[in-house]
């Protein structure tokens, strides 16, 4: 069974060359990396704010956090696509970190 990220990757790739008037993803690519990064930053901020609300909130606030996180992931995937990178490389990187403590992994990055 295909993973939702694989399916989304294919959709993003096909929309990259679509008419910007017809596709939100194409319009982001057309406007360039800075616009895509602006959207990633905007969604990151909205996710942080939603997380603060979800901490003491109820089901509606938790659902809002899920929606904002989906927006952040989506725009992060658009960013990777724009740069010709594959989401599977990110998943591989996460997979390589299994069994390594967070402190060890962080220390290894700074070398």
PDB file of C-alpha atoms in Angstrom, residues 1-101:
ATOM      1  CA  UNK A   1       0.000   0.000   0.000  1.00  0.00           C
ATOM      2  CA  UNK A   2       1.315   3.412  -0.924  1.00  0.00           C
ATOM      3  CA  UNK A   3       1.987   5.824   1.874  1.00  0.00           C
ATOM      4  CA  UNK A   4       0.127   9.147   1.992  1.00  0.00           C
ATOM      5  CA  UNK A   5       3.468  10.965   1.807  1.00  0.00           C
ATOM      6  CA  UNK A   6       4.361   9.098  -1.394  1.00  0.00           C
ATOM      7  CA  UNK A   7       1.009  10.004  -2.916  1.00  0.00           C
ATOM      8  CA  UNK A   8       1.357  13.626  -1.866  1.00  0.00           C
ATOM      9  CA  UNK A   9       4.910  13.706  -3.251  1.00  0.00           C
ATOM     10  CA  UNK A  10       3.588  12.611  -6.653  1.00  0.00           C
ATOM     11  CA  UNK A  11       0.810  15.210  -6.576  1.00  0.00           C
ATOM     12  CA  UNK A  12       3.255  17.961  -5.619  1.00  0.00           C
ATOM     13  CA  UNK A  13       5.601  16.930  -8.436  1.00  0.00           C
ATOM     14  CA  UNK A  14       2.800  17.018 -10.989  1.00  0.00           C
ATOM     15  CA  UNK A  15       1.501  20.367  -9.815  1.00  0.00           C
ATOM     16  CA  UNK A  16       4.944  21.976  -9.877  1.00  0.00           C
ATOM     17  CA  UNK A  17       4.679  22.519 -13.609  1.00  0.00           C
ATOM     18  CA  UNK A  18       0.951  23.301 -13.630  1.00  0.00           C
ATOM     19  CA  UNK A  19      -0.530  26.684 -14.422  1.00  0.00           C
ATOM     20  CA  UNK A  20      -0.085  28.958 -11.377  1.00  0.00           C
ATOM     21  CA  UNK A  21      -3.599  30.293 -11.976  1.00  0.00           C
ATOM     22  CA  UNK A  22      -5.007  26.776 -11.545  1.00  0.00           C
ATOM     23  CA  UNK A  23      -2.824  25.341  -8.772  1.00  0.00           C
ATOM     24  CA  UNK A  24      -1.864  26.674  -5.352  1.00  0.00           C
ATOM     25  CA  UNK A  25       1.304  24.553  -5.379  1.00  0.00           C
ATOM     26  CA  UNK A  26       2.258  25.823  -8.843  1.00  0.00           C
ATOM     27  CA  UNK A  27       1.678  29.390  -7.670  1.00  0.00           C
ATOM     28  CA  UNK A  28       4.057  28.847  -4.756  1.00  0.00           C
ATOM     29  CA  UNK A  29       6.736  27.413  -7.060  1.00  0.00           C
ATOM     30  CA  UNK A  30       6.183  30.265  -9.508  1.00  0.00           C
ATOM     31  CA  UNK A  31       6.669  32.836  -6.735  1.00  0.00           C
ATOM     32  CA  UNK A  32       9.928  31.161  -5.703  1.00  0.00           C
ATOM     33  CA  UNK A  33      11.734  29.802  -2.685  1.00  0.00           C
ATOM     34  CA  UNK A  34      11.367  32.919  -0.554  1.00  0.00           C
ATOM     35  CA  UNK A  35       7.560  32.729  -0.786  1.00  0.00           C
ATOM     36  CA  UNK A  36       7.625  29.034   0.059  1.00  0.00           C
ATOM     37  CA  UNK A  37       9.891  29.707   3.056  1.00  0.00           C
ATOM     38  CA  UNK A  38       7.575  32.499   4.159  1.00  0.00           C
ATOM     39  CA  UNK A  39       4.694  30.001   4.157  1.00  0.00           C
ATOM     40  CA  UNK A  40       6.740  27.425   6.106  1.00  0.00           C
ATOM     41  CA  UNK A  41       7.572  30.079   8.700  1.00  0.00           C
ATOM     42  CA  UNK A  42       3.960  31.237   8.893  1.00  0.00           C
ATOM     43  CA  UNK A  43       2.712  27.685   9.368  1.00  0.00           C
ATOM     44  CA  UNK A  44       5.412  26.978  11.973  1.00  0.00           C
ATOM     45  CA  UNK A  45       4.279  29.995  13.987  1.00  0.00           C
ATOM     46  CA  UNK A  46       0.627  28.991  13.697  1.00  0.00           C
ATOM     47  CA  UNK A  47       1.532  25.464  14.821  1.00  0.00           C
ATOM     48  CA  UNK A  48       3.362  26.804  17.877  1.00  0.00           C
ATOM     49  CA  UNK A  49       0.423  28.989  18.835  1.00  0.00           C
ATOM     50  CA  UNK A  50      -2.004  26.102  18.349  1.00  0.00           C
ATOM     51  CA  UNK A  51       0.173  23.884  20.546  1.00  0.00           C
ATOM     52  CA  UNK A  52       0.020  26.454  23.336  1.00  0.00           C
ATOM     53  CA  UNK A  53      -3.779  26.511  23.030  1.00  0.00           C
ATOM     54  CA  UNK A  54      -3.967  22.708  22.901  1.00  0.00           C
ATOM     55  CA  UNK A  55      -2.013  22.269  26.115  1.00  0.00           C
ATOM     56  CA  UNK A  56      -4.856  23.545  28.267  1.00  0.00           C
ATOM     57  CA  UNK A  57      -7.627  23.267  25.745  1.00  0.00           C
ATOM     58  CA  UNK A  58     -10.136  20.708  24.721  1.00  0.00           C
ATOM     59  CA  UNK A  59     -10.865  18.683  21.639  1.00  0.00           C
ATOM     60  CA  UNK A  60     -11.330  21.722  19.369  1.00  0.00           C
ATOM     61  CA  UNK A  61      -7.897  23.076  20.292  1.00  0.00           C
ATOM     62  CA  UNK A  62      -6.272  19.684  19.777  1.00  0.00           C
ATOM     63  CA  UNK A  63      -7.933  19.366  16.370  1.00  0.00           C
ATOM     64  CA  UNK A  64      -6.709  22.866  15.478  1.00  0.00           C
ATOM     65  CA  UNK A  65      -3.156  21.757  16.340  1.00  0.00           C
ATOM     66  CA  UNK A  66      -3.510  18.734  14.077  1.00  0.00           C
ATOM     67  CA  UNK A  67      -4.738  20.950  11.224  1.00  0.00           C
ATOM     68  CA  UNK A  68      -1.902  23.438  11.686  1.00  0.00           C
ATOM     69  CA  UNK A  69       0.666  20.636  11.826  1.00  0.00           C
ATOM     70  CA  UNK A  70      -0.737  19.252   8.573  1.00  0.00           C
ATOM     71  CA  UNK A  71      -0.313  22.708   7.010  1.00  0.00           C
ATOM     72  CA  UNK A  72       3.283  22.868   8.261  1.00  0.00           C
ATOM     73  CA  UNK A  73       4.109  19.417   6.922  1.00  0.00           C
ATOM     74  CA  UNK A  74       2.452  20.221   3.588  1.00  0.00           C
ATOM     75  CA  UNK A  75       4.408  23.427   3.086  1.00  0.00           C
ATOM     76  CA  UNK A  76       7.619  21.703   4.206  1.00  0.00           C
ATOM     77  CA  UNK A  77       7.012  19.106   1.486  1.00  0.00           C
ATOM     78  CA  UNK A  78       6.490  21.890  -1.064  1.00  0.00           C
ATOM     79  CA  UNK A  79       9.831  23.355   0.059  1.00  0.00           C
ATOM     80  CA  UNK A  80      11.611  20.019  -0.393  1.00  0.00           C
ATOM     81  CA  UNK A  81       9.976  19.563  -3.796  1.00  0.00           C
ATOM     82  CA  UNK A  82      11.039  23.050  -4.879  1.00  0.00           C
ATOM     83  CA  UNK A  83      14.629  22.199  -3.978  1.00  0.00           C
ATOM     84  CA  UNK A  84      14.495  18.860  -5.794  1.00  0.00           C
ATOM     85  CA  UNK A  85      14.673  16.887  -2.549  1.00  0.00           C
ATOM     86  CA  UNK A  86      12.668  13.787  -1.701  1.00  0.00           C
ATOM     87  CA  UNK A  87      10.662  13.312   1.502  1.00  0.00           C
ATOM     88  CA  UNK A  88      12.035   9.771   1.712  1.00  0.00           C
ATOM     89  CA  UNK A  89      15.474  11.246   2.429  1.00  0.00           C
ATOM     90  CA  UNK A  90      14.003  12.916   5.515  1.00  0.00           C
ATOM     91  CA  UNK A  91      12.357   9.648   6.549  1.00  0.00           C
ATOM     92  CA  UNK A  92      15.671   7.830   6.036  1.00  0.00           C
ATOM     93  CA  UNK A  93      17.409  10.410   8.221  1.00  0.00           C
ATOM     94  CA  UNK A  94      14.835   9.868  10.970  1.00  0.00           C
ATOM     95  CA  UNK A  95      15.247   6.111  10.612  1.00  0.00           C
ATOM     96  CA  UNK A  96      19.006   6.387  11.084  1.00  0.00           C
ATOM     97  CA  UNK A  97      18.418   8.147  14.386  1.00  0.00           C
ATOM     98  CA  UNK A  98      16.555   5.224  15.969  1.00  0.00           C
ATOM     99  CA  UNK A  99      18.542   3.732  18.801  1.00  0.00           C
ATOM    100  CA  UNK A 100      20.606   6.891  19.262  1.00  0.00           C
ATOM    101  CA  UNK A 101      19.871   9.122  22.208  1.00  0.00           C
TER     102      UNK A 101
END
